[in-house]
PDB file of C-alpha atoms and ligand atoms in Angstrom:
ATOM      1  CA  MET A   1      -3.727 -21.320  -2.334  1.00  0.00           C
ATOM      2  CA  THR A   2      -1.219 -24.034  -3.161  1.00  0.00           C
ATOM      3  CA  SER A   3       2.555 -23.672  -3.186  1.00  0.00           C
ATOM      4  CA  THR A   4       4.673 -23.913  -6.266  1.00  0.00           C
ATOM      5  CA  SER A   5       7.468 -26.365  -7.046  1.00  0.00           C
ATOM      6  CA  ASP A   6      10.948 -25.206  -6.172  1.00  0.00           C
ATOM      7  CA  ASN A   7      11.939 -23.702  -9.509  1.00  0.00           C
ATOM      8  CA  ASP A   8       8.532 -22.441 -10.506  1.00  0.00           C
ATOM      9  CA  PHE A   9       7.668 -18.720 -10.238  1.00  0.00           C
ATOM     10  CA  VAL A  10       4.660 -16.821  -9.136  1.00  0.00           C
ATOM     11  CA  LEU A  11       3.482 -13.272  -9.587  1.00  0.00           C
ATOM     12  CA  ALA A  12       0.411 -11.627  -8.019  1.00  0.00           C
ATOM     13  CA  VAL A  13      -0.981  -8.188  -8.702  1.00  0.00           C
ATOM     14  CA  HIS A  14      -3.693  -5.895  -7.305  1.00  0.00           C
ATOM     15  CA  GLY A  15      -5.411  -2.852  -8.685  1.00  0.00           C
ATOM     16  CA  GLY A  16      -6.933  -1.682  -5.378  1.00  0.00           C
ATOM     17  CA  ALA A  17      -9.601  -2.898  -2.976  1.00  0.00           C
ATOM     18  CA  GLY A  18     -13.045  -1.566  -2.335  1.00  0.00           C
ATOM     19  CA  THR A  19     -14.549  -1.964  -5.758  1.00  0.00           C
ATOM     20  CA  ILE A  20     -17.385  -0.517  -7.707  1.00  0.00           C
ATOM     21  CA  LEU A  21     -20.673  -1.832  -6.479  1.00  0.00           C
ATOM     22  CA  ARG A  22     -21.856  -4.783  -8.517  1.00  0.00           C
ATOM     23  CA  SER A  23     -25.031  -2.874  -9.324  1.00  0.00           C
ATOM     24  CA  LYS A  24     -22.904  -0.068 -10.921  1.00  0.00           C
ATOM     25  CA  MET A  25     -20.494  -2.416 -12.733  1.00  0.00           C
ATOM     26  CA  THR A  26     -21.182  -2.858 -16.408  1.00  0.00           C
ATOM     27  CA  PRO A  27     -19.956  -5.914 -18.343  1.00  0.00           C
ATOM     28  CA  GLU A  28     -17.707  -3.606 -20.419  1.00  0.00           C
ATOM     29  CA  ARG A  29     -16.132  -2.043 -17.301  1.00  0.00           C
ATOM     30  CA  GLU A  30     -15.639  -5.435 -15.691  1.00  0.00           C
ATOM     31  CA  ALA A  31     -13.982  -6.749 -18.847  1.00  0.00           C
ATOM     32  CA  ALA A  32     -11.687  -3.692 -18.969  1.00  0.00           C
ATOM     33  CA  TYR A  33     -10.517  -4.300 -15.372  1.00  0.00           C
ATOM     34  CA  HIS A  34      -9.811  -7.941 -16.068  1.00  0.00           C
ATOM     35  CA  ALA A  35      -7.899  -7.033 -19.186  1.00  0.00           C
ATOM     36  CA  GLY A  36      -5.863  -4.358 -17.340  1.00  0.00           C
ATOM     37  CA  LEU A  37      -4.929  -6.917 -14.641  1.00  0.00           C
ATOM     38  CA  ARG A  38      -4.000  -9.463 -17.331  1.00  0.00           C
ATOM     39  CA  ARG A  39      -1.703  -6.987 -19.055  1.00  0.00           C
ATOM     40  CA  ALA A  40       0.105  -6.411 -15.847  1.00  0.00           C
ATOM     41  CA  LEU A  41       0.411 -10.129 -15.101  1.00  0.00           C
ATOM     42  CA  GLU A  42       1.676 -10.777 -18.583  1.00  0.00           C
ATOM     43  CA  ALA A  43       4.216  -7.957 -18.303  1.00  0.00           C
ATOM     44  CA  GLY A  44       5.679  -9.555 -15.224  1.00  0.00           C
ATOM     45  CA  ARG A  45       5.232 -13.092 -16.365  1.00  0.00           C
ATOM     46  CA  VAL A  46       7.510 -12.747 -19.413  1.00  0.00           C
ATOM     47  CA  VAL A  47      10.239 -11.418 -17.164  1.00  0.00           C
ATOM     48  CA  LEU A  48       9.985 -14.427 -14.801  1.00  0.00           C
ATOM     49  CA  ALA A  49       9.574 -16.961 -17.605  1.00  0.00           C
ATOM     50  CA  ASP A  50      12.802 -15.665 -19.100  1.00  0.00           C
ATOM     51  CA  GLY A  51      14.577 -16.352 -15.779  1.00  0.00           C
ATOM     52  CA  GLY A  52      14.414 -12.646 -14.720  1.00  0.00           C
ATOM     53  CA  THR A  53      14.270 -11.464 -11.102  1.00  0.00           C
ATOM     54  CA  ALA A  54      11.264 -10.989  -8.919  1.00  0.00           C
ATOM     55  CA  LEU A  55      12.374  -7.322  -8.642  1.00  0.00           C
ATOM     56  CA  ASP A  56      12.186  -6.769 -12.415  1.00  0.00           C
ATOM     57  CA  ALA A  57       8.893  -8.618 -12.616  1.00  0.00           C
ATOM     58  CA  VAL A  58       7.137  -6.468  -9.961  1.00  0.00           C
ATOM     59  CA  SER A  59       8.548  -3.337 -11.579  1.00  0.00           C
ATOM     60  CA  ALA A  60       7.145  -4.361 -14.971  1.00  0.00           C
ATOM     61  CA  ALA A  61       3.764  -5.347 -13.557  1.00  0.00           C
ATOM     62  CA  VAL A  62       3.320  -2.128 -11.590  1.00  0.00           C
ATOM     63  CA  MET A  63       4.447  -0.013 -14.585  1.00  0.00           C
ATOM     64  CA  ALA A  64       1.680  -1.660 -16.632  1.00  0.00           C
ATOM     65  CA  LEU A  65      -0.878  -0.833 -13.923  1.00  0.00           C
ATOM     66  CA  GLU A  66       0.392   2.761 -13.595  1.00  0.00           C
ATOM     67  CA  ASP A  67      -0.034   3.221 -17.363  1.00  0.00           C
ATOM     68  CA  GLU A  68      -3.648   2.022 -17.168  1.00  0.00           C
ATOM     69  CA  PRO A  69      -5.981   4.954 -16.349  1.00  0.00           C
ATOM     70  CA  LEU A  70      -8.575   2.680 -14.677  1.00  0.00           C
ATOM     71  CA  PHE A  71      -6.373   2.216 -11.678  1.00  0.00           C
ATOM     72  CA  ASN A  72      -5.361   4.797  -9.047  1.00  0.00           C
ATOM     73  CA  ALA A  73      -1.606   5.119  -9.687  1.00  0.00           C
ATOM     74  CA  GLY A  74       0.417   7.032 -12.266  1.00  0.00           C
ATOM     75  CA  ARG A  75      -2.011   7.855 -15.051  1.00  0.00           C
ATOM     76  CA  GLY A  76      -5.430   7.966 -13.397  1.00  0.00           C
ATOM     77  CA  ALA A  77      -4.245   8.845  -9.900  1.00  0.00           C
ATOM     78  CA  VAL A  78      -6.772  10.468  -7.581  1.00  0.00           C
ATOM     79  CA  TYR A  79      -6.762  14.140  -6.485  1.00  0.00           C
ATOM     80  CA  THR A  80      -6.037  15.817  -3.161  1.00  0.00           C
ATOM     81  CA  SER A  81      -8.568  18.163  -1.648  1.00  0.00           C
ATOM     82  CA  ALA A  82      -6.619  20.940  -3.361  1.00  0.00           C
ATOM     83  CA  GLY A  83      -7.162  19.347  -6.769  1.00  0.00           C
ATOM     84  CA  LYS A  84      -3.590  18.143  -7.224  1.00  0.00           C
ATOM     85  CA  GLN A  85      -2.138  14.668  -7.711  1.00  0.00           C
ATOM     86  CA  GLU A  86       0.430  13.509  -5.168  1.00  0.00           C
ATOM     87  CA  MET A  87       1.740  10.022  -5.817  1.00  0.00           C
ATOM     88  CA  ASP A  88       3.461   7.607  -3.475  1.00  0.00           C
ATOM     89  CA  ALA A  89       5.346   4.410  -4.394  1.00  0.00           C
ATOM     90  CA  ALA A  90       7.765   1.859  -2.937  1.00  0.00           C
ATOM     91  CA  ILE A  91       9.717  -1.157  -4.005  1.00  0.00           C
ATOM     92  CA  MET A  92      11.535  -3.767  -1.883  1.00  0.00           C
ATOM     93  CA  ASP A  93      13.976  -6.508  -2.770  1.00  0.00           C
ATOM     94  CA  GLY A  94      13.664  -9.560  -0.529  1.00  0.00           C
ATOM     95  CA  ARG A  95      17.223 -10.663  -1.215  1.00  0.00           C
ATOM     96  CA  ASP A  96      18.734  -8.105   1.053  1.00  0.00           C
ATOM     97  CA  ARG A  97      15.779  -5.946   2.133  1.00  0.00           C
ATOM     98  CA  SER A  98      16.993  -3.058   0.086  1.00  0.00           C
ATOM     99  CA  ALA A  99      14.147  -0.632  -0.468  1.00  0.00           C
ATOM    100  CA  GLY A 100      13.211   2.652  -2.160  1.00  0.00           C
ATOM    101  CA  ALA A 101      10.308   4.912  -1.800  1.00  0.00           C
ATOM    102  CA  ILE A 102       8.990   8.301  -2.910  1.00  0.00           C
ATOM    103  CA  ALA A 103       5.997  10.325  -1.735  1.00  0.00           C
ATOM    104  CA  GLY A 104       4.068  13.394  -2.711  1.00  0.00           C
ATOM    105  CA  ILE A 105       5.314  13.660  -6.285  1.00  0.00           C
ATOM    106  CA  CYS A 106       3.663  14.325  -9.625  1.00  0.00           C
ATOM    107  CA  GLY A 107       5.739  14.248 -12.776  1.00  0.00           C
ATOM    108  CA  PRO A 108       7.549  10.928 -13.324  1.00  0.00           C
ATOM    109  CA  ARG A 109       5.514   8.868 -15.776  1.00  0.00           C
ATOM    110  CA  ASN A 110       6.058   5.766 -13.635  1.00  0.00           C
ATOM    111  CA  PRO A 111       6.407   6.520  -9.936  1.00  0.00           C
ATOM    112  CA  ILE A 112       7.613   2.927  -9.298  1.00  0.00           C
ATOM    113  CA  LEU A 113      10.719   3.650 -11.392  1.00  0.00           C
ATOM    114  CA  ALA A 114      11.300   6.676  -9.164  1.00  0.00           C
ATOM    115  CA  ALA A 115      11.113   4.433  -6.078  1.00  0.00           C
ATOM    116  CA  ARG A 116      13.448   1.966  -7.742  1.00  0.00           C
ATOM    117  CA  ALA A 117      15.981   4.725  -8.625  1.00  0.00           C
ATOM    118  CA  VAL A 118      15.910   5.838  -4.996  1.00  0.00           C
ATOM    119  CA  MET A 119      16.710   2.261  -3.935  1.00  0.00           C
ATOM    120  CA  GLU A 120      19.470   1.757  -6.450  1.00  0.00           C
ATOM    121  CA  HIS A 121      21.111   5.170  -6.828  1.00  0.00           C
ATOM    122  CA  SER A 122      20.352   7.555  -3.910  1.00  0.00           C
ATOM    123  CA  GLY A 123      21.998   5.857  -0.952  1.00  0.00           C
ATOM    124  CA  HIS A 124      18.677   6.550   0.850  1.00  0.00           C
ATOM    125  CA  VAL A 125      15.401   4.663   1.258  1.00  0.00           C
ATOM    126  CA  PHE A 126      12.792   7.476   1.089  1.00  0.00           C
ATOM    127  CA  LEU A 127      12.732  10.789  -0.788  1.00  0.00           C
ATOM    128  CA  ILE A 128       9.757  13.179  -0.843  1.00  0.00           C
ATOM    129  CA  GLY A 129       8.374  16.149  -2.686  1.00  0.00           C
ATOM    130  CA  ASP A 130      10.500  18.586  -4.727  1.00  0.00           C
ATOM    131  CA  SER A 131      13.821  16.987  -3.776  1.00  0.00           C
ATOM    132  CA  ALA A 132      12.545  13.626  -4.993  1.00  0.00           C
ATOM    133  CA  LEU A 133      11.513  15.252  -8.252  1.00  0.00           C
ATOM    134  CA  ARG A 134      14.937  16.803  -8.656  1.00  0.00           C
ATOM    135  CA  PHE A 135      16.524  13.428  -8.041  1.00  0.00           C
ATOM    136  CA  CYS A 136      14.224  11.788 -10.631  1.00  0.00           C
ATOM    137  CA  ARG A 137      15.263  14.369 -13.220  1.00  0.00           C
ATOM    138  CA  GLU A 138      18.932  13.776 -12.459  1.00  0.00           C
ATOM    139  CA  GLN A 139      18.286  10.054 -13.008  1.00  0.00           C
ATOM    140  CA  GLY A 140      16.820  10.759 -16.397  1.00  0.00           C
ATOM    141  CA  LEU A 141      13.378   9.319 -15.645  1.00  0.00           C
ATOM    142  CA  ALA A 142      10.581  10.043 -18.132  1.00  0.00           C
ATOM    143  CA  PHE A 143       8.324  12.938 -17.029  1.00  0.00           C
ATOM    144  CA  GLU A 144       4.782  13.815 -18.120  1.00  0.00           C
ATOM    145  CA  GLU A 145       2.661  16.957 -17.928  1.00  0.00           C
ATOM    146  CA  PRO A 146      -0.293  17.004 -15.492  1.00  0.00           C
ATOM    147  CA  SER A 147      -2.681  16.488 -18.423  1.00  0.00           C
ATOM    148  CA  TYR A 148      -1.258  13.012 -18.975  1.00  0.00           C
ATOM    149  CA  PHE A 149      -2.269  11.928 -15.486  1.00  0.00           C
ATOM    150  CA  TYR A 150      -5.719  13.541 -15.613  1.00  0.00           C
ATOM    151  CA  THR A 151      -8.845  11.423 -15.844  1.00  0.00           C
ATOM    152  CA  GLU A 152     -12.385  12.759 -15.851  1.00  0.00           C
ATOM    153  CA  ALA A 153     -13.572  10.012 -13.494  1.00  0.00           C
ATOM    154  CA  ARG A 154     -11.025  10.872 -10.769  1.00  0.00           C
ATOM    155  CA  TRP A 155     -11.778  14.579 -11.098  1.00  0.00           C
ATOM    156  CA  GLN A 156     -15.523  13.901 -10.752  1.00  0.00           C
ATOM    157  CA  ALA A 157     -14.885  11.644  -7.749  1.00  0.00           C
ATOM    158  CA  LEU A 158     -13.085  14.569  -6.110  1.00  0.00           C
ATOM    159  CA  GLN A 159     -15.966  16.938  -6.774  1.00  0.00           C
ATOM    160  CA  GLU A 160     -18.481  14.420  -5.371  1.00  0.00           C
ATOM    161  CA  THR A 161     -16.328  13.782  -2.282  1.00  0.00           C
ATOM    162  CA  LEU A 162     -15.866  17.497  -1.605  1.00  0.00           C
ATOM    163  CA  ALA A 163     -19.626  18.114  -2.047  1.00  0.00           C
ATOM    164  CA  MET A 164     -20.392  15.339   0.411  1.00  0.00           C
ATOM    165  CA  ARG A 165     -17.907  16.795   2.888  1.00  0.00           C
ATOM    166  CA  ARG A 166     -19.514  20.191   2.641  1.00  0.00           C
ATOM    167  CA  SER A 167     -22.969  18.723   3.284  1.00  0.00           C
ATOM    168  CA  GLY A 168     -21.651  16.616   6.220  1.00  0.00           C
ATOM    169  CA  ALA A 169     -22.504  13.322   4.545  1.00  0.00           C
ATOM    170  CA  GLU A 170     -20.225  10.320   4.951  1.00  0.00           C
ATOM    171  CA  ASP A 171     -18.923   8.781   1.751  1.00  0.00           C
ATOM    172  CA  GLN A 172     -20.065   5.160   1.660  1.00  0.00           C
ATOM    173  CA  ASP A 173     -18.741   4.412  -1.825  1.00  0.00           C
ATOM    174  CA  GLU A 174     -15.546   2.371  -1.415  1.00  0.00           C
ATOM    175  CA  SER A 175     -14.603   2.881  -5.047  1.00  0.00           C
ATOM    176  CA  ARG A 176     -14.257   6.651  -4.471  1.00  0.00           C
ATOM    177  CA  LYS A 177     -12.080   6.088  -1.404  1.00  0.00           C
ATOM    178  CA  HIS A 178      -9.883   3.264  -2.446  1.00  0.00           C
ATOM    179  CA  GLY A 179      -7.312   2.443  -5.055  1.00  0.00           C
ATOM    180  CA  THR A 180      -3.612   1.571  -5.427  1.00  0.00           C
ATOM    181  CA  VAL A 181      -1.719  -0.922  -7.462  1.00  0.00           C
ATOM    182  CA  GLY A 182       0.824  -3.447  -6.418  1.00  0.00           C
ATOM    183  CA  ALA A 183       2.704  -6.636  -7.312  1.00  0.00           C
ATOM    184  CA  VAL A 184       4.528  -9.324  -5.412  1.00  0.00           C
ATOM    185  CA  ALA A 185       6.651 -12.123  -6.864  1.00  0.00           C
ATOM    186  CA  ARG A 186       8.823 -15.110  -6.255  1.00  0.00           C
ATOM    187  CA  ASP A 187      11.256 -15.819  -9.097  1.00  0.00           C
ATOM    188  CA  ARG A 188      12.739 -19.157 -10.137  1.00  0.00           C
ATOM    189  CA  ASN A 189      15.645 -18.693  -7.714  1.00  0.00           C
ATOM    190  CA  GLY A 190      13.306 -18.246  -4.782  1.00  0.00           C
ATOM    191  CA  ASN A 191      13.877 -14.508  -4.468  1.00  0.00           C
ATOM    192  CA  LEU A 192      10.939 -12.304  -3.394  1.00  0.00           C
ATOM    193  CA  ALA A 193      10.030  -8.690  -4.173  1.00  0.00           C
ATOM    194  CA  ALA A 194       7.173  -6.283  -3.673  1.00  0.00           C
ATOM    195  CA  ALA A 195       6.128  -2.999  -5.333  1.00  0.00           C
ATOM    196  CA  THR A 196       3.253  -0.675  -4.621  1.00  0.00           C
ATOM    197  CA  SER A 197       2.154   2.586  -6.258  1.00  0.00           C
ATOM    198  CA  THR A 198      -0.760   4.930  -5.558  1.00  0.00           C
ATOM    199  CA  GLY A 199      -2.371   8.282  -5.822  1.00  0.00           C
ATOM    200  CA  GLY A 200      -3.542   7.778  -2.250  1.00  0.00           C
ATOM    201  CA  MET A 201      -7.114   8.479  -1.155  1.00  0.00           C
ATOM    202  CA  THR A 202      -9.487  10.897  -2.929  1.00  0.00           C
ATOM    203  CA  ALA A 203      -9.594  14.333  -1.306  1.00  0.00           C
ATOM    204  CA  LYS A 204      -6.702  13.516   1.006  1.00  0.00           C
ATOM    205  CA  SER A 205      -5.016  16.561   2.599  1.00  0.00           C
ATOM    206  CA  PRO A 206      -2.111  17.924   0.620  1.00  0.00           C
ATOM    207  CA  GLY A 207       1.047  16.364   2.049  1.00  0.00           C
ATOM    208  CA  ARG A 208      -0.715  13.324   3.405  1.00  0.00           C
ATOM    209  CA  VAL A 209       1.267  10.110   2.861  1.00  0.00           C
ATOM    210  CA  GLY A 210      -0.426   6.711   3.092  1.00  0.00           C
ATOM    211  CA  ASP A 211       0.861   3.226   3.743  1.00  0.00           C
ATOM    212  CA  SER A 212       1.967   2.377   0.193  1.00  0.00           C
ATOM    213  CA  PRO A 213       5.458   3.904   0.348  1.00  0.00           C
ATOM    214  CA  VAL A 214       5.945   3.065   4.027  1.00  0.00           C
ATOM    215  CA  ILE A 215       8.212   0.043   4.283  1.00  0.00           C
ATOM    216  CA  GLY A 216       6.665  -2.566   6.567  1.00  0.00           C
ATOM    217  CA  ALA A 217       3.125  -1.082   6.189  1.00  0.00           C
ATOM    218  CA  GLY A 218       1.911  -1.213   2.559  1.00  0.00           C
ATOM    219  CA  THR A 219       5.094  -2.741   1.084  1.00  0.00           C
ATOM    220  CA  TRP A 220       7.341  -5.478   2.408  1.00  0.00           C
ATOM    221  CA  ALA A 221       9.657  -8.187   1.032  1.00  0.00           C
ATOM    222  CA  ASP A 222      12.091 -10.520   2.741  1.00  0.00           C
ATOM    223  CA  ASN A 223      13.285 -13.782   1.259  1.00  0.00           C
ATOM    224  CA  GLU A 224      13.095 -15.493   4.626  1.00  0.00           C
ATOM    225  CA  THR A 225       9.340 -14.906   4.910  1.00  0.00           C
ATOM    226  CA  CYS A 226       7.170 -13.232   2.295  1.00  0.00           C
ATOM    227  CA  ALA A 227       6.451 -10.288   0.018  1.00  0.00           C
ATOM    228  CA  VAL A 228       3.333  -8.168   0.650  1.00  0.00           C
ATOM    229  CA  SER A 229       1.628  -5.282  -1.099  1.00  0.00           C
ATOM    230  CA  GLY A 230      -1.405  -3.691   0.497  1.00  0.00           C
ATOM    231  CA  THR A 231      -4.362  -1.571  -0.516  1.00  0.00           C
ATOM    232  CA  GLY A 232      -6.863   0.107   1.713  1.00  0.00           C
ATOM    233  CA  HIS A 233      -7.209   2.694   4.453  1.00  0.00           C
ATOM    234  CA  GLY A 234      -3.549   3.683   4.664  1.00  0.00           C
ATOM    235  CA  GLU A 235      -3.560   5.244   8.124  1.00  0.00           C
ATOM    236  CA  ILE A 236      -4.662   1.902   9.654  1.00  0.00           C
ATOM    237  CA  PHE A 237      -2.236  -0.149   7.557  1.00  0.00           C
ATOM    238  CA  ILE A 238       0.570   2.103   8.897  1.00  0.00           C
ATOM    239  CA  ARG A 239      -0.556   1.916  12.530  1.00  0.00           C
ATOM    240  CA  TYR A 240      -0.696  -1.858  12.392  1.00  0.00           C
ATOM    241  CA  ALA A 241       2.448  -2.268  10.297  1.00  0.00           C
ATOM    242  CA  ALA A 242       0.407  -4.554   8.020  1.00  0.00           C
ATOM    243  CA  GLY A 243       3.133  -5.978   5.795  1.00  0.00           C
ATOM    244  CA  HIS A 244       5.622  -6.506   8.548  1.00  0.00           C
ATOM    245  CA  GLU A 245       2.973  -8.007  10.802  1.00  0.00           C
ATOM    246  CA  ILE A 246       2.211 -10.690   8.263  1.00  0.00           C
ATOM    247  CA  ALA A 247       5.929 -11.475   7.873  1.00  0.00           C
ATOM    248  CA  SER A 248       6.382 -11.615  11.640  1.00  0.00           C
ATOM    249  CA  ARG A 249       3.609 -14.151  11.997  1.00  0.00           C
ATOM    250  CA  LEU A 250       5.416 -16.405   9.573  1.00  0.00           C
ATOM    251  CA  ARG A 251       8.782 -15.856  11.220  1.00  0.00           C
ATOM    252  CA  TYR A 252       7.877 -16.045  14.878  1.00  0.00           C
ATOM    253  CA  ALA A 253       4.481 -17.767  15.127  1.00  0.00           C
ATOM    254  CA  GLY A 254       4.966 -20.366  12.437  1.00  0.00           C
ATOM    255  CA  GLN A 255       1.779 -19.396  10.700  1.00  0.00           C
ATOM    256  CA  SER A 256       1.222 -20.174   7.041  1.00  0.00           C
ATOM    257  CA  LEU A 257       1.016 -17.304   4.561  1.00  0.00           C
ATOM    258  CA  GLU A 258      -2.739 -17.803   4.203  1.00  0.00           C
ATOM    259  CA  GLU A 259      -3.271 -17.866   8.003  1.00  0.00           C
ATOM    260  CA  ALA A 260      -1.118 -14.883   8.612  1.00  0.00           C
ATOM    261  CA  SER A 261      -2.362 -12.577   5.836  1.00  0.00           C
ATOM    262  CA  ARG A 262      -6.035 -13.458   6.398  1.00  0.00           C
ATOM    263  CA  ALA A 263      -5.719 -12.926  10.165  1.00  0.00           C
ATOM    264  CA  VAL A 264      -4.120  -9.519   9.686  1.00  0.00           C
ATOM    265  CA  VAL A 265      -6.658  -8.375   7.049  1.00  0.00           C
ATOM    266  CA  VAL A 266      -9.722  -9.803   8.693  1.00  0.00           C
ATOM    267  CA  ASP A 267      -8.982  -9.890  12.478  1.00  0.00           C
ATOM    268  CA  VAL A 268      -6.601  -6.927  12.862  1.00  0.00           C
ATOM    269  CA  LEU A 269      -7.201  -4.356  10.154  1.00  0.00           C
ATOM    270  CA  ALA A 270     -10.965  -4.687   9.680  1.00  0.00           C
ATOM    271  CA  PRO A 271     -11.924  -4.179  13.365  1.00  0.00           C
ATOM    272  CA  ALA A 272      -9.624  -1.134  13.498  1.00  0.00           C
ATOM    273  CA  GLY A 273     -11.425   0.409  10.539  1.00  0.00           C
ATOM    274  CA  GLY A 274      -8.804  -0.608   8.015  1.00  0.00           C
ATOM    275  CA  SER A 275     -10.872  -1.716   5.070  1.00  0.00           C
ATOM    276  CA  GLY A 276      -8.826  -3.140   2.209  1.00  0.00           C
ATOM    277  CA  GLY A 277      -6.710  -6.126   1.433  1.00  0.00           C
ATOM    278  CA  VAL A 278      -3.274  -7.440   0.614  1.00  0.00           C
ATOM    279  CA  ILE A 279      -1.571  -9.659  -1.946  1.00  0.00           C
ATOM    280  CA  ALA A 280       1.228 -11.860  -0.618  1.00  0.00           C
ATOM    281  CA  VAL A 281       3.601 -14.564  -1.792  1.00  0.00           C
ATOM    282  CA  ASP A 282       5.973 -16.566   0.394  1.00  0.00           C
ATOM    283  CA  ARG A 283       9.307 -18.260  -0.111  1.00  0.00           C
ATOM    284  CA  THR A 284       7.618 -21.567  -0.973  1.00  0.00           C
ATOM    285  CA  GLY A 285       5.579 -19.872  -3.683  1.00  0.00           C
ATOM    286  CA  ALA A 286       2.267 -19.869  -1.845  1.00  0.00           C
ATOM    287  CA  VAL A 287      -0.063 -16.988  -2.727  1.00  0.00           C
ATOM    288  CA  SER A 288      -2.683 -15.308  -0.609  1.00  0.00           C
ATOM    289  CA  LEU A 289      -5.028 -12.495  -1.702  1.00  0.00           C
ATOM    290  CA  PRO A 290      -7.397 -11.709   1.220  1.00  0.00           C
ATOM    291  CA  PHE A 291      -9.631  -8.570   1.495  1.00  0.00           C
ATOM    292  CA  ASN A 292     -12.211  -7.395   3.971  1.00  0.00           C
ATOM    293  CA  CYS A 293     -14.368  -5.175   1.735  1.00  0.00           C
ATOM    294  CA  SER A 294     -16.605  -5.719  -1.256  1.00  0.00           C
ATOM    295  CA  GLY A 295     -13.843  -6.672  -3.603  1.00  0.00           C
ATOM    296  CA  MET A 296     -10.245  -6.322  -4.725  1.00  0.00           C
ATOM    297  CA  TYR A 297      -8.972  -6.178  -8.294  1.00  0.00           C
ATOM    298  CA  ARG A 298      -6.467  -8.995  -8.219  1.00  0.00           C
ATOM    299  CA  GLY A 299      -4.810 -11.777 -10.087  1.00  0.00           C
ATOM    300  CA  TYR A 300      -1.901 -14.148 -10.193  1.00  0.00           C
ATOM    301  CA  VAL A 301       0.119 -16.259 -12.610  1.00  0.00           C
ATOM    302  CA  ARG A 302       2.529 -19.173 -12.286  1.00  0.00           C
ATOM    303  CA  GLY A 303       4.844 -20.935 -14.680  1.00  0.00           C
ATOM    304  CA  ASP A 304       1.886 -22.622 -16.396  1.00  0.00           C
ATOM    305  CA  GLY A 305       1.147 -19.137 -17.923  1.00  0.00           C
ATOM    306  CA  ILE A 306      -2.544 -19.135 -16.927  1.00  0.00           C
ATOM    307  CA  LEU A 307      -3.573 -15.592 -16.049  1.00  0.00           C
ATOM    308  CA  ARG A 308      -6.085 -15.780 -13.177  1.00  0.00           C
ATOM    309  CA  THR A 309      -8.021 -12.580 -12.353  1.00  0.00           C
ATOM    310  CA  ALA A 310     -10.980 -11.696 -10.065  1.00  0.00           C
ATOM    311  CA  ILE A 311     -12.724  -8.675  -8.654  1.00  0.00           C
ATOM    312  CA  TYR A 312     -15.368  -9.781  -6.160  1.00  0.00           C
ATOM    313  CA  ASP A 313     -15.514 -12.837  -3.910  1.00  0.00           C
ATOM    314  CA  GLU A 314     -15.830 -15.154  -6.890  1.00  0.00           C
ATOM    315  CA  ALA A 315     -14.001 -17.817  -8.922  1.00  0.00           C
ATOM    316  CA  PHE A 316     -11.007 -16.602 -10.829  1.00  0.00           C
ATOM    317  CA  VAL A 317     -11.359 -15.980 -14.535  1.00  0.00           C
ATOM    318  CA  GLU A 318      -8.655 -18.040 -16.282  1.00  0.00           C
ATOM    319  CA  ARG A 319      -7.092 -17.033 -19.589  1.00  0.00           C
ATOM    320  CA  GLN A 320      -3.907 -18.076 -21.298  1.00  0.00           C
ATOM    321  CA  GLN A 321      -3.366 -14.640 -22.741  1.00  0.00           C
ATOM    322  CA  ASP A 322      -5.427 -11.922 -24.490  1.00  0.00           C
TER     323      ASP A 322
HETATM  324  N1  LIG B 401      -3.541   2.551   0.741  1.00  0.00           N
HETATM  325  C1  LIG B 401      -3.757   3.714  -0.096  1.00  0.00           C
HETATM  326  C2  LIG B 401      -3.453   4.923   0.747  1.00  0.00           C
HETATM  327  O1  LIG B 401      -3.909   4.967   1.874  1.00  0.00           O
HETATM  328  C3  LIG B 401      -5.052   3.862  -0.715  1.00  0.00           C
HETATM  329  C4  LIG B 401      -5.685   2.592  -1.152  1.00  0.00           C
HETATM  330  O2  LIG B 401      -5.056   1.564  -1.308  1.00  0.00           O
HETATM  331  O3  LIG B 401      -6.907   2.585  -1.391  1.00  0.00           O
HETATM  332  O4  LIG B 401      -2.852   5.850   0.250  1.00  0.00           O
END
């Protein structure tokens, strides 16, 4: 996709890859996903249009996606095999590669704010579990009860996955396996940022951490190259250092953002069993949103204010605003 002019901005978001089969998608559901993506784009767009930073824009966009129960992050996160929610999130500032991440927590209303607090106030990059929760309380982050995060659809998905496991059947439904939300942005000053937040994969083992909070795997931002947020089979994204691999191709191999991100998603991750996709922006404002499965909830917006969203391999739906 085309680059932007020097002082234009761009924001891209995703709501997870591996979508509901077209045959099971109703027009109402489809419209709700597009509307959810548009709300996130608009939340970040106003920040960037006001001259705000890429970091603030990706925080705002991911918070909107976490608040939306349709997506697997924050409210609506999936369940572990033990029937608990364990959320992971990360944020990275391309200006100086500062980064913050949390893993295995349930409590903060917006896990991305927990990751940001780690980045800005802990002196560390990554906090996990109970200590991360204690830190979030000290930081005064808003907490919610487990009932706030509960959705019937995610609970049912867990029951179906566990039943399939018991019967030895393999789960072919990508929508049960996948999810995650993320945002990447370039602000008017050419600064890049990335943020990713997830409940992980349905029926994951308690304590399992995926790629989303792992800097260089599911989340990466560096002003000299690009910002990336991934969604898909986290173990493979970690093993192939997906986000950093894309940036390295820009830095050392002179590849364009589109070449690099498509090659990693299609030629590296897919053959290794890493179904999913990424959203990426580079320092010139180019955007790339490749995926190697049936679809990825995704969208982007530039300074023209047109909110472009898509789910499958299809033309973007364009709206000025809802
Ligand atoms: N990447 C996430 C994880 O492995 C899940 C997903 O994006 O579908 O935790």
